[in-house]
N, CA and C of each residue as an Amber inpcrd file, in Angstrom:
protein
   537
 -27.1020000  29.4370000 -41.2930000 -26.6390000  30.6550000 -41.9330000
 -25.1380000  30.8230000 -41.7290000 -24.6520000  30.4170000 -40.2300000
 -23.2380000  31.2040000 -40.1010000 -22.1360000  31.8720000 -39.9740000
 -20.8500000  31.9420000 -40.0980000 -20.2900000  33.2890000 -40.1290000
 -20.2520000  33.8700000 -41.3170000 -20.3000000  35.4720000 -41.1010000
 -20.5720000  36.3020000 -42.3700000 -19.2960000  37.5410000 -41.7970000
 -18.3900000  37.5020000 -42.6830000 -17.7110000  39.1520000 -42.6710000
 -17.9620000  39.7370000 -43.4660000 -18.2690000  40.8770000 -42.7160000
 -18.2310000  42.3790000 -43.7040000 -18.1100000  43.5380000 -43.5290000
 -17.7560000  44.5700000 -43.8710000 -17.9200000  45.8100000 -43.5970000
 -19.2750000  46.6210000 -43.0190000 -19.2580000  47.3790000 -42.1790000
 -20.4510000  47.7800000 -40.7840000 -20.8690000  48.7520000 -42.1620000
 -22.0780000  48.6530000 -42.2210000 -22.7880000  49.7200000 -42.3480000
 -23.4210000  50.9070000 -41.0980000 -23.6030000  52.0860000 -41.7220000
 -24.2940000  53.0490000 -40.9650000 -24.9580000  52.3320000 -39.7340000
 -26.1900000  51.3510000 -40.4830000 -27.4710000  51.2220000 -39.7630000
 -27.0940000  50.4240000 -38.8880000 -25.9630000  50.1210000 -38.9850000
 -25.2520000  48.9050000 -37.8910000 -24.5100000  49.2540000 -36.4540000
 -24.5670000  50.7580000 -36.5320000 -24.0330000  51.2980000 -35.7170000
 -24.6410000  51.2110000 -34.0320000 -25.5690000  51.0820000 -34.0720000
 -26.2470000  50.5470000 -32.3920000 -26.0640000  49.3520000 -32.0010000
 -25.8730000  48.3150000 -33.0740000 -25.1210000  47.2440000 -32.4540000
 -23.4440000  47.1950000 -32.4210000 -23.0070000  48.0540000 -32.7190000
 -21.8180000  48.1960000 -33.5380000 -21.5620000  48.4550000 -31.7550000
 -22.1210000  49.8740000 -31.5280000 -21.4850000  50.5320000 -29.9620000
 -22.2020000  49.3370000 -29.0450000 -22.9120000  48.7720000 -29.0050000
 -23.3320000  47.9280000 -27.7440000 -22.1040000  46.7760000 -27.7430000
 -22.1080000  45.9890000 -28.8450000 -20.4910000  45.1320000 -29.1660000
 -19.5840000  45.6860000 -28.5490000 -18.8520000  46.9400000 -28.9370000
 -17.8280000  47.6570000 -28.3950000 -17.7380000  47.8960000 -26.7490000
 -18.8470000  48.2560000 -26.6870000 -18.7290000  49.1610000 -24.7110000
 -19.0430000  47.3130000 -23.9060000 -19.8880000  46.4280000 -24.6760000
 -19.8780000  45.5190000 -23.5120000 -18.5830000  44.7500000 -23.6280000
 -17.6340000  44.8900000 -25.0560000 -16.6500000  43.9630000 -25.6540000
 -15.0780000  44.5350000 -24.1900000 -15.0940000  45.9270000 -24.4820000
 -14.2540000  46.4710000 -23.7120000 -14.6550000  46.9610000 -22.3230000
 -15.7450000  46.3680000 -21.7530000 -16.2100000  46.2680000 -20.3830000
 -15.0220000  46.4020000 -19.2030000 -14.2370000  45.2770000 -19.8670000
 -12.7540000  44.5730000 -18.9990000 -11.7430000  45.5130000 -18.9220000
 -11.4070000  46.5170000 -19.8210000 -10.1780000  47.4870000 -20.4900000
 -10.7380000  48.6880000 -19.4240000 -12.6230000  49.1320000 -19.5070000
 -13.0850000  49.7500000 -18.9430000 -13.1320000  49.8190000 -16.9460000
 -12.9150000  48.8470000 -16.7750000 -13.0660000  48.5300000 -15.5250000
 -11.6420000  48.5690000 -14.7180000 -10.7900000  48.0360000 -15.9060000
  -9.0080000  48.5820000 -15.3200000  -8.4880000  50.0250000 -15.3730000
  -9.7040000  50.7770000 -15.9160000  -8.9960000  52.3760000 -15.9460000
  -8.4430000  52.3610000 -16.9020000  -8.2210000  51.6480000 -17.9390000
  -7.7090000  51.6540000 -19.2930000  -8.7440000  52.6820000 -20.5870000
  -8.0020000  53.6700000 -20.8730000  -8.9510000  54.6640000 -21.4150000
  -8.7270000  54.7370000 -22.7140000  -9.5680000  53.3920000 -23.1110000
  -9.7860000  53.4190000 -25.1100000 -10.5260000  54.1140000 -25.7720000
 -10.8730000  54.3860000 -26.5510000 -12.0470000  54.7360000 -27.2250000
 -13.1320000  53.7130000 -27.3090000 -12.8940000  52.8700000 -27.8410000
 -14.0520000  51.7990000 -27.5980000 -14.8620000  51.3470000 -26.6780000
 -14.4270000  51.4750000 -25.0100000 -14.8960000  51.3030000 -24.0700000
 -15.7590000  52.3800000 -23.4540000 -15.4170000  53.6940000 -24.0190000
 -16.3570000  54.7320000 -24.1700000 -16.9980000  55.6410000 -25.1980000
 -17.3450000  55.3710000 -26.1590000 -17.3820000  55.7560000 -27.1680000
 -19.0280000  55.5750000 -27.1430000 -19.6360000  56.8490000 -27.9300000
 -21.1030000  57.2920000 -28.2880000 -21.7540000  56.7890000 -29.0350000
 -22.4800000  57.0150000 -29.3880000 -23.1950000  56.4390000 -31.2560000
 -22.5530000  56.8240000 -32.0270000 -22.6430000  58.4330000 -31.4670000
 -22.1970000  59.4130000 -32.5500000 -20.5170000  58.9010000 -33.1950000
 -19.7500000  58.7230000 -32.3540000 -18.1700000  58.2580000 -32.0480000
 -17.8620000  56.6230000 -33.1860000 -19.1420000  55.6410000 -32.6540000
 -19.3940000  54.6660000 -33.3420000 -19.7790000  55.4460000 -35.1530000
 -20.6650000  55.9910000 -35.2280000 -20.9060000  56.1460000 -36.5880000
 -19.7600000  57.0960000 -37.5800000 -19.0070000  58.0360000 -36.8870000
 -17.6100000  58.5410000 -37.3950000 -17.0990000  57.4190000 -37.6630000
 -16.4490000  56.9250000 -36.7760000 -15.5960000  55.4620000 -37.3840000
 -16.3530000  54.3760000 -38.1200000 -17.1650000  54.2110000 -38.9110000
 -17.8250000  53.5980000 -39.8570000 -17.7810000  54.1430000 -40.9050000
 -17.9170000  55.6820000 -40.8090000 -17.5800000  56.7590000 -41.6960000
 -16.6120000  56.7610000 -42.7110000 -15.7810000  56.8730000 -41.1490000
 -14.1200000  56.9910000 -41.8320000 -13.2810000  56.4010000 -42.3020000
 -13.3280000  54.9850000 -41.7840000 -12.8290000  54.0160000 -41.6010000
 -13.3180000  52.5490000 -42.2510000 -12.8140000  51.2160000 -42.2030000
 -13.2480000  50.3150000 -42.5880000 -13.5250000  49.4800000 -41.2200000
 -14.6160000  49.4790000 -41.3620000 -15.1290000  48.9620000 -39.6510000
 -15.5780000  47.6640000 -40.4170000 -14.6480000  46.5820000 -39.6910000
 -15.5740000  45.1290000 -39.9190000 -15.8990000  44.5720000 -39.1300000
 -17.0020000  43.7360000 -39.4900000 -18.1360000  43.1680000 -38.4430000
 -17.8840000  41.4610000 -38.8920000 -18.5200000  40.4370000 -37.9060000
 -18.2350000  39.4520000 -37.8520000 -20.0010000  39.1190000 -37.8470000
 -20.6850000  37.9310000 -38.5030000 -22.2930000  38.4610000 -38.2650000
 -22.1170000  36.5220000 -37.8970000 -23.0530000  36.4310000 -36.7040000
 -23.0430000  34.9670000 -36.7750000 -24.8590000  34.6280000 -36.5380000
 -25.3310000  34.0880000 -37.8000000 -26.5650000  33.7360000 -38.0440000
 -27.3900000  35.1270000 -38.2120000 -26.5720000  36.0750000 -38.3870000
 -26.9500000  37.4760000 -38.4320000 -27.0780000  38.6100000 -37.2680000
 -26.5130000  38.4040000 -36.5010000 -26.2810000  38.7350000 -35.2770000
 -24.5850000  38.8600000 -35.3850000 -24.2780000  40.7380000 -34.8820000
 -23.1710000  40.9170000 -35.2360000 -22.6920000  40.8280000 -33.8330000
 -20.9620000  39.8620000 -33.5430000 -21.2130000  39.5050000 -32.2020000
 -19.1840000  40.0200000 -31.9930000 -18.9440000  40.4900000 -33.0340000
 -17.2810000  41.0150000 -33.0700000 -16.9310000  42.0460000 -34.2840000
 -16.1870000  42.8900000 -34.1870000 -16.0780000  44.2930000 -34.8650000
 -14.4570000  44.6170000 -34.5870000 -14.1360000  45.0890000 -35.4810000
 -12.3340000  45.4230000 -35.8620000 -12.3400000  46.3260000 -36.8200000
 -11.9440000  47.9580000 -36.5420000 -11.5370000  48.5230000 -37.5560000
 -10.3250000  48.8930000 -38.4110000  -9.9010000  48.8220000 -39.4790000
  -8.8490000  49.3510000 -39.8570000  -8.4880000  50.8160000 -40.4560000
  -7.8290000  51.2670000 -39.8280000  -7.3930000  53.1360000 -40.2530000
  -6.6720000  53.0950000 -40.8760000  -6.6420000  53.6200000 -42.2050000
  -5.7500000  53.8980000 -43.0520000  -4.5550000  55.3410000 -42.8050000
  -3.9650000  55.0240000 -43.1410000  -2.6850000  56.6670000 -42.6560000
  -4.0070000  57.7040000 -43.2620000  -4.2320000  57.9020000 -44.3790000
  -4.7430000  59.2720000 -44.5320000  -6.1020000  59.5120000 -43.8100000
  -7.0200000  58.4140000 -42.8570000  -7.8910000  58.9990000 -42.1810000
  -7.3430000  59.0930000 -41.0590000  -6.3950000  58.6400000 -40.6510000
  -5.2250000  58.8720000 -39.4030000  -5.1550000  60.0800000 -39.2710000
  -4.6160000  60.9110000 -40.2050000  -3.7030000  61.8720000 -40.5700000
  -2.4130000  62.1430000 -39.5500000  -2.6570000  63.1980000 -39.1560000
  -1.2650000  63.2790000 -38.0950000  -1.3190000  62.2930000 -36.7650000
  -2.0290000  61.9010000 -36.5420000  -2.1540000  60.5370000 -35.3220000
  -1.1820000  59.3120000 -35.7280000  -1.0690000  59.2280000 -37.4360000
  -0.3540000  57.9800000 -37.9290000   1.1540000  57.8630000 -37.7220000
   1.5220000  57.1070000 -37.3660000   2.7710000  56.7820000 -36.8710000
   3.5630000  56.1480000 -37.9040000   2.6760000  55.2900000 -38.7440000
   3.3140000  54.3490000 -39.0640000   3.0670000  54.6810000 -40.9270000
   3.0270000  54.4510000 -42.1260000   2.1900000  54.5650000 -43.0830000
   1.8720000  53.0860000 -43.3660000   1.2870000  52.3430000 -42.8320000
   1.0380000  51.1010000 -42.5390000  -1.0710000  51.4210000 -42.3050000
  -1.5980000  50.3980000 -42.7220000  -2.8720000  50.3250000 -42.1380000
  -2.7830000  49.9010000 -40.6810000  -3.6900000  50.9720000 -39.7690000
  -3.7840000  50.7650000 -38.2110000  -5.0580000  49.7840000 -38.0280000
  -4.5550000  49.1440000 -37.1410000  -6.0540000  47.7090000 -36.6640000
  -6.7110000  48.6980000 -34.7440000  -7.7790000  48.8680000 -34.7460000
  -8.0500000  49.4690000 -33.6680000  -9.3000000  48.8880000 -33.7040000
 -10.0710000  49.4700000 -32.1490000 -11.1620000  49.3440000 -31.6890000
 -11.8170000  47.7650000 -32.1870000 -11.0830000  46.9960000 -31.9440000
 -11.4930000  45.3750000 -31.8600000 -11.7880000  44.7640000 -30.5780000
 -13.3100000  44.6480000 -31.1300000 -14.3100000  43.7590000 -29.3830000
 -15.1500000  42.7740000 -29.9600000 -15.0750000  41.7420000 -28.8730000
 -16.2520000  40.6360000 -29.2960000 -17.0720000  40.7450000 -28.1490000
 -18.2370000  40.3140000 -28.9600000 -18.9160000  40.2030000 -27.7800000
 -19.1380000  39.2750000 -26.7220000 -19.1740000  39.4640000 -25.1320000
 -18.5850000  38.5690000 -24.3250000 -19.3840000  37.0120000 -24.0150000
 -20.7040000  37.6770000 -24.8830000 -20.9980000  36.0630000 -25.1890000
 -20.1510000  34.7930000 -26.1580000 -19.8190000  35.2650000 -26.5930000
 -18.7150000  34.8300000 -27.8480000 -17.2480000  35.0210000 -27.0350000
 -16.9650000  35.0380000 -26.2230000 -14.9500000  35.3790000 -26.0130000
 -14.9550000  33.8590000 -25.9130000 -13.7780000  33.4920000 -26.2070000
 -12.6830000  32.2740000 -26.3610000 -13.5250000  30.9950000 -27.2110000
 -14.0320000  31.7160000 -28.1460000 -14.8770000  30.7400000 -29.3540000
 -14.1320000  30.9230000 -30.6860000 -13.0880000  31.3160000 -30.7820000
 -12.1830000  32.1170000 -31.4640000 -12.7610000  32.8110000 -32.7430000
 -13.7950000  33.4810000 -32.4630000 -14.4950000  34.7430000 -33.4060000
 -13.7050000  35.7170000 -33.3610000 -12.9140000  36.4730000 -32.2810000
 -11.6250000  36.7950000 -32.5540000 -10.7180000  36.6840000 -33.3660000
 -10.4230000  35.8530000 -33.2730000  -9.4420000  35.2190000 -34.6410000
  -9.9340000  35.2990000 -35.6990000 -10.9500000  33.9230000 -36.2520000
 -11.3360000  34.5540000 -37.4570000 -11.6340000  35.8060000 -38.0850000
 -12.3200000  36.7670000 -37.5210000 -11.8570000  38.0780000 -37.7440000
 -10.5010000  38.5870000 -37.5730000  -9.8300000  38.6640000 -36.9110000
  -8.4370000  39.2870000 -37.1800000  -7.6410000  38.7710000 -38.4580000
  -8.1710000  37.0460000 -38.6350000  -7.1630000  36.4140000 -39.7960000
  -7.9200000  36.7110000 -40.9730000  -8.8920000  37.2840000 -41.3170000
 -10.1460000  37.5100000 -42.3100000  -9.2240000  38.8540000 -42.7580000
  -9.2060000  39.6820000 -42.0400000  -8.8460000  41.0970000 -41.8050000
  -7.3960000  41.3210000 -42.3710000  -6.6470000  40.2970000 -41.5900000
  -4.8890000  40.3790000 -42.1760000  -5.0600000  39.7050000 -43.3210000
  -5.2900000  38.6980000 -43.6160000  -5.3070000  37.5250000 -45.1810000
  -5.8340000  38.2300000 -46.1850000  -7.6180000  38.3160000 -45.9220000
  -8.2320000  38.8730000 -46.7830000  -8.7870000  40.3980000 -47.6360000
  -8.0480000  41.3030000 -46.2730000  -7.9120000  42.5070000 -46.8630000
  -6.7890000  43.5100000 -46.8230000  -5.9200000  43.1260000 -45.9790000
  -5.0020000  43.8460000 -46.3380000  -3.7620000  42.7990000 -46.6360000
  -3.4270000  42.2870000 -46.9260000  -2.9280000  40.8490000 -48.2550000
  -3.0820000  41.0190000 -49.1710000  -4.2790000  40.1620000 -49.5370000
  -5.2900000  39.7570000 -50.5510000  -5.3980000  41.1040000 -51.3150000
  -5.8990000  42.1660000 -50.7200000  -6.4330000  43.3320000 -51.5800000
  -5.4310000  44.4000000 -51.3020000  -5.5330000  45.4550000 -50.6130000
  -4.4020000  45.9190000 -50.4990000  -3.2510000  45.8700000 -50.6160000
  -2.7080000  44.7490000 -50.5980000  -1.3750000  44.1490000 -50.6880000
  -0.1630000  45.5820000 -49.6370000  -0.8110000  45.5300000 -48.1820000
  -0.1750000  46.2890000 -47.5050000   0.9060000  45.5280000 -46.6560000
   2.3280000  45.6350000 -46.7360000   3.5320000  45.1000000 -46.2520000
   3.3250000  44.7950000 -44.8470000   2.8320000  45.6780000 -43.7370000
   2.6080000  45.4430000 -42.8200000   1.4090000  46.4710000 -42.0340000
   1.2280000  45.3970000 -41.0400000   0.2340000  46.3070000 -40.3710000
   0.2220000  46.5790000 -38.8740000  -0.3420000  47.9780000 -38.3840000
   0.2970000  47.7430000 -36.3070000  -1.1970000  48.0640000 -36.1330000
  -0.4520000  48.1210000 -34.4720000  -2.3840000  48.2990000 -33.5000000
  -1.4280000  48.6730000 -32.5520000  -1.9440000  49.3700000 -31.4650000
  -1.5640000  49.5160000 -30.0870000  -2.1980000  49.1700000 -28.9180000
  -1.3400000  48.8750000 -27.8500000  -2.4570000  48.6390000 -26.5630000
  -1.8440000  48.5260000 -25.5220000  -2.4940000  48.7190000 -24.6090000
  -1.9630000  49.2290000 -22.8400000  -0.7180000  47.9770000 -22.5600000
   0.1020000  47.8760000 -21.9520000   1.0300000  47.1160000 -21.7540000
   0.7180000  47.1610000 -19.8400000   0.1750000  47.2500000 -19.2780000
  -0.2800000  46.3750000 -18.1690000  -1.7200000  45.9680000 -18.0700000
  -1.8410000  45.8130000 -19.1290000  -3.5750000  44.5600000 -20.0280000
  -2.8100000  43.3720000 -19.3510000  -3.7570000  42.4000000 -18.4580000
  -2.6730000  41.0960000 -18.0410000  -2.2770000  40.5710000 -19.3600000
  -2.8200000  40.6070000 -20.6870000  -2.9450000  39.5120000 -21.9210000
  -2.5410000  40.1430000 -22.8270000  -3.2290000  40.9210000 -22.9780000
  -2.9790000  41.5990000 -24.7010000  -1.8280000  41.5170000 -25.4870000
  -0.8530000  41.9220000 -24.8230000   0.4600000  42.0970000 -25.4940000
   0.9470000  40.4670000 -25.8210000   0.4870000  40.4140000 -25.1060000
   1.2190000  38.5500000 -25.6320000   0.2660000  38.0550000 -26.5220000
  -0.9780000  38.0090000 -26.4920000  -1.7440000  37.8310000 -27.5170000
  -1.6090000  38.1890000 -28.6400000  -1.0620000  39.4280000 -29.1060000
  -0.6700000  39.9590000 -30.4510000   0.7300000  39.3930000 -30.5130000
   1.3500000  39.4060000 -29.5530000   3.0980000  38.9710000 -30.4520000
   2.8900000  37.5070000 -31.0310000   1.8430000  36.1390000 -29.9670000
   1.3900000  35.4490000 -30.5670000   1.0970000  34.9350000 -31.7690000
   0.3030000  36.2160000 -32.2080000   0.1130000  36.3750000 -33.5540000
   1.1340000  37.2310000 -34.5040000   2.0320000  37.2910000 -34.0720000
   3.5670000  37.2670000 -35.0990000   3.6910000  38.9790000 -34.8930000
   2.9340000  39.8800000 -33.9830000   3.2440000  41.1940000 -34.0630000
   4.2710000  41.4560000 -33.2070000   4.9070000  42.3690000 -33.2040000
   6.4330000  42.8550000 -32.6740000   6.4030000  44.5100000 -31.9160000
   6.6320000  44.4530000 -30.7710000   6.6050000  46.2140000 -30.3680000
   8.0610000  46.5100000 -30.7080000   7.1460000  48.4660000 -31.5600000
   8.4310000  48.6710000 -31.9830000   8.3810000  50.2680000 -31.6250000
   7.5400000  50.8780000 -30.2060000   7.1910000  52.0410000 -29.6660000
   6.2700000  52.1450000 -28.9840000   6.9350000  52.6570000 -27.7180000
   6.2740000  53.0600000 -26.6370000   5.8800000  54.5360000 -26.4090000
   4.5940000  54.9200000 -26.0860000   4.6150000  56.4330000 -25.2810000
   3.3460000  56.0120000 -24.7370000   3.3920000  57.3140000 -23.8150000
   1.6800000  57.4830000 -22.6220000   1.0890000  57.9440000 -23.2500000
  -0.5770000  57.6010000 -22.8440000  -1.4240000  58.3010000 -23.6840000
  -2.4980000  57.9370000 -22.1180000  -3.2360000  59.0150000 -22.1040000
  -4.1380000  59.2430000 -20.9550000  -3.2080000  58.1870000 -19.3690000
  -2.3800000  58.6050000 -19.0700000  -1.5190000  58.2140000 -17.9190000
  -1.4770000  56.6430000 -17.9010000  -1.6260000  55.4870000 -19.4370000
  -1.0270000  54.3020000 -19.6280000   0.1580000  54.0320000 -20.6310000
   1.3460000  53.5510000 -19.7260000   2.0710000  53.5160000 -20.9260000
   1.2540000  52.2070000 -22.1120000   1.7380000  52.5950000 -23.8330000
   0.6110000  51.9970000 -24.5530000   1.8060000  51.7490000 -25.3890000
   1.9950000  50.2470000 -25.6820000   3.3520000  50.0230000 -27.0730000
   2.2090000  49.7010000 -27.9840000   3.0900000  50.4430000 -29.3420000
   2.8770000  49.8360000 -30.5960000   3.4590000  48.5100000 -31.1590000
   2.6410000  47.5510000 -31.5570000   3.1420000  46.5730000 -32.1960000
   2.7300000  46.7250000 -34.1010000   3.8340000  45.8800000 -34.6500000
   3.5540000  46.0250000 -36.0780000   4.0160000  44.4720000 -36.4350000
   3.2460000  43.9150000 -37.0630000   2.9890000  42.9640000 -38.1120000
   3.5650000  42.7220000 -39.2960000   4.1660000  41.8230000 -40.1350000
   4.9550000  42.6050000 -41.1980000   3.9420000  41.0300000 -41.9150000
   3.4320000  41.4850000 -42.9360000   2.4100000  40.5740000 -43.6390000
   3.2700000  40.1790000 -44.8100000   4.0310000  40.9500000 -45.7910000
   4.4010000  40.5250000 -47.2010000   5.9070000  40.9310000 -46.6130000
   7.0390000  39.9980000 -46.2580000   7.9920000  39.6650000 -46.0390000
   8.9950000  41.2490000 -47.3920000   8.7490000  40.8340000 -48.5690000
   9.3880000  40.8230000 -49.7110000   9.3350000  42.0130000 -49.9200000
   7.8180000  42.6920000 -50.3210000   7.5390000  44.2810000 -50.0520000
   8.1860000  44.8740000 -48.6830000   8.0460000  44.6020000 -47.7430000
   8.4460000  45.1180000 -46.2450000  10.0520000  45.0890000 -46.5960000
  10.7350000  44.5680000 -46.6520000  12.3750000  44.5930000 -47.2350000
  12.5620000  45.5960000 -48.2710000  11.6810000  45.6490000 -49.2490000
  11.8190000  46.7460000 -50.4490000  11.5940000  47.9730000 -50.1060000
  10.4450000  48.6310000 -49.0810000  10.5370000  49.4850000 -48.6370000
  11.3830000  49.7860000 -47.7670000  12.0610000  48.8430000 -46.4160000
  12.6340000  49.2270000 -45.7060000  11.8080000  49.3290000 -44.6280000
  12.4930000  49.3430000 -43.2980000  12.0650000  49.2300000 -41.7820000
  11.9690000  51.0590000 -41.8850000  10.5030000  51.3200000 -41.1900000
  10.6150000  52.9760000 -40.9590000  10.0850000  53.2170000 -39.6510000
  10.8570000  54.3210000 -39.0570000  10.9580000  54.7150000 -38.1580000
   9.3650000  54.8870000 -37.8480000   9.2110000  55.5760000 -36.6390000
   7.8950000  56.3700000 -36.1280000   8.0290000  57.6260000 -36.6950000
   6.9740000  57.9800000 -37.5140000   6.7430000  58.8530000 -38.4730000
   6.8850000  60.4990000 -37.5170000   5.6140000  60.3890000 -36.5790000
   5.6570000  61.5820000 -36.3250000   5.2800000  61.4300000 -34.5860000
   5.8130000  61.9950000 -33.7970000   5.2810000  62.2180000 -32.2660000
   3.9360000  61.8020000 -31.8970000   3.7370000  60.5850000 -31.5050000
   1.8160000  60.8460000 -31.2300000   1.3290000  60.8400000 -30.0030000
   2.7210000  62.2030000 -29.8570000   1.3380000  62.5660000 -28.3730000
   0.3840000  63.4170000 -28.4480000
């Protein structure tokens, strides 16, 4: 059968939060206070709601999840008018099989590229994660703002996907305060 991406449905939501809380186990255990690492059903099924929650299904078994926030379900939280990448966990049977990746490159290529045709895109995350931050610049993202959020300092990184558009609009500041 394989890998399958797609967008989480509703009914997907109990595997959706078990993915998430065992994915961010590690974030959870450093005192790092995401949403994903604590987050409800209820919390899980809002962001399916709201959002474009994608799932990674391997032989049908969903084993990695990445959502993207658009500015207007953001609303005043959005920093950027850029699509936000958040609450991305695999599950830890799956870490360093790079199901990670293929989802993240599924995610940047195939939907906000491909379809959206959005210039760039950010995510944020704790900056004393031993990894994280280097893991995303890795992948070509750039911090371009720092603030605290629950007593971690947390930089934003942003992505710039379509070179050509991103120049036409112009480099923009941090939209609005997100504390």
């Amino acid at each position: 059968m394989g890998d399958v991406i797609r967008l989480a449905k509703l009914e997907d939501a109990v595997v959706v939060h078990d993915v998430s809380i065992r994915g961010y186990k590690p974030l959870k255990d450093m005192d790092i206070k995401f949403v994903g690492a604590t987050a409800d059903l209820a919390t899980v099924e809002e962001n399916i709601r709201r959002n474009a929650n994608y799932v990674l299904e391997r032989d049908g078994r969903i084993i990695a999840t990445v959502t993207v926030a658009f500015p207007w379900a953001l609303g005043e939280r959005s920093i950027q008018p850029y699509p936000f990448i958040w609450w991305f966990a695999v599950d830890p049977d799956f870490k360093r099989q790079g199901v990670g990746t293929a989802l993240l490159d599924y995610v940047e290529e195939q939907v906000l590229v491909a379809q959206i045709k959005a210039p760039a895109v950010y995510l944020a995350t704790a900056t004393r994660h031993p990894w994280l931050v280097s893991i995303y610049e890795h992948r070509g993202y750039v911090g371009f703002y720092e603030h605290e959020y629950e007593g971690d300092n947390i930089v934003f990184l942003r992505k710039v996907l379509d070179e050509s558009l991103f120049a036409e609009l112009g480099d923009v500041d941090v939209l609005v305060n997100s504390n």
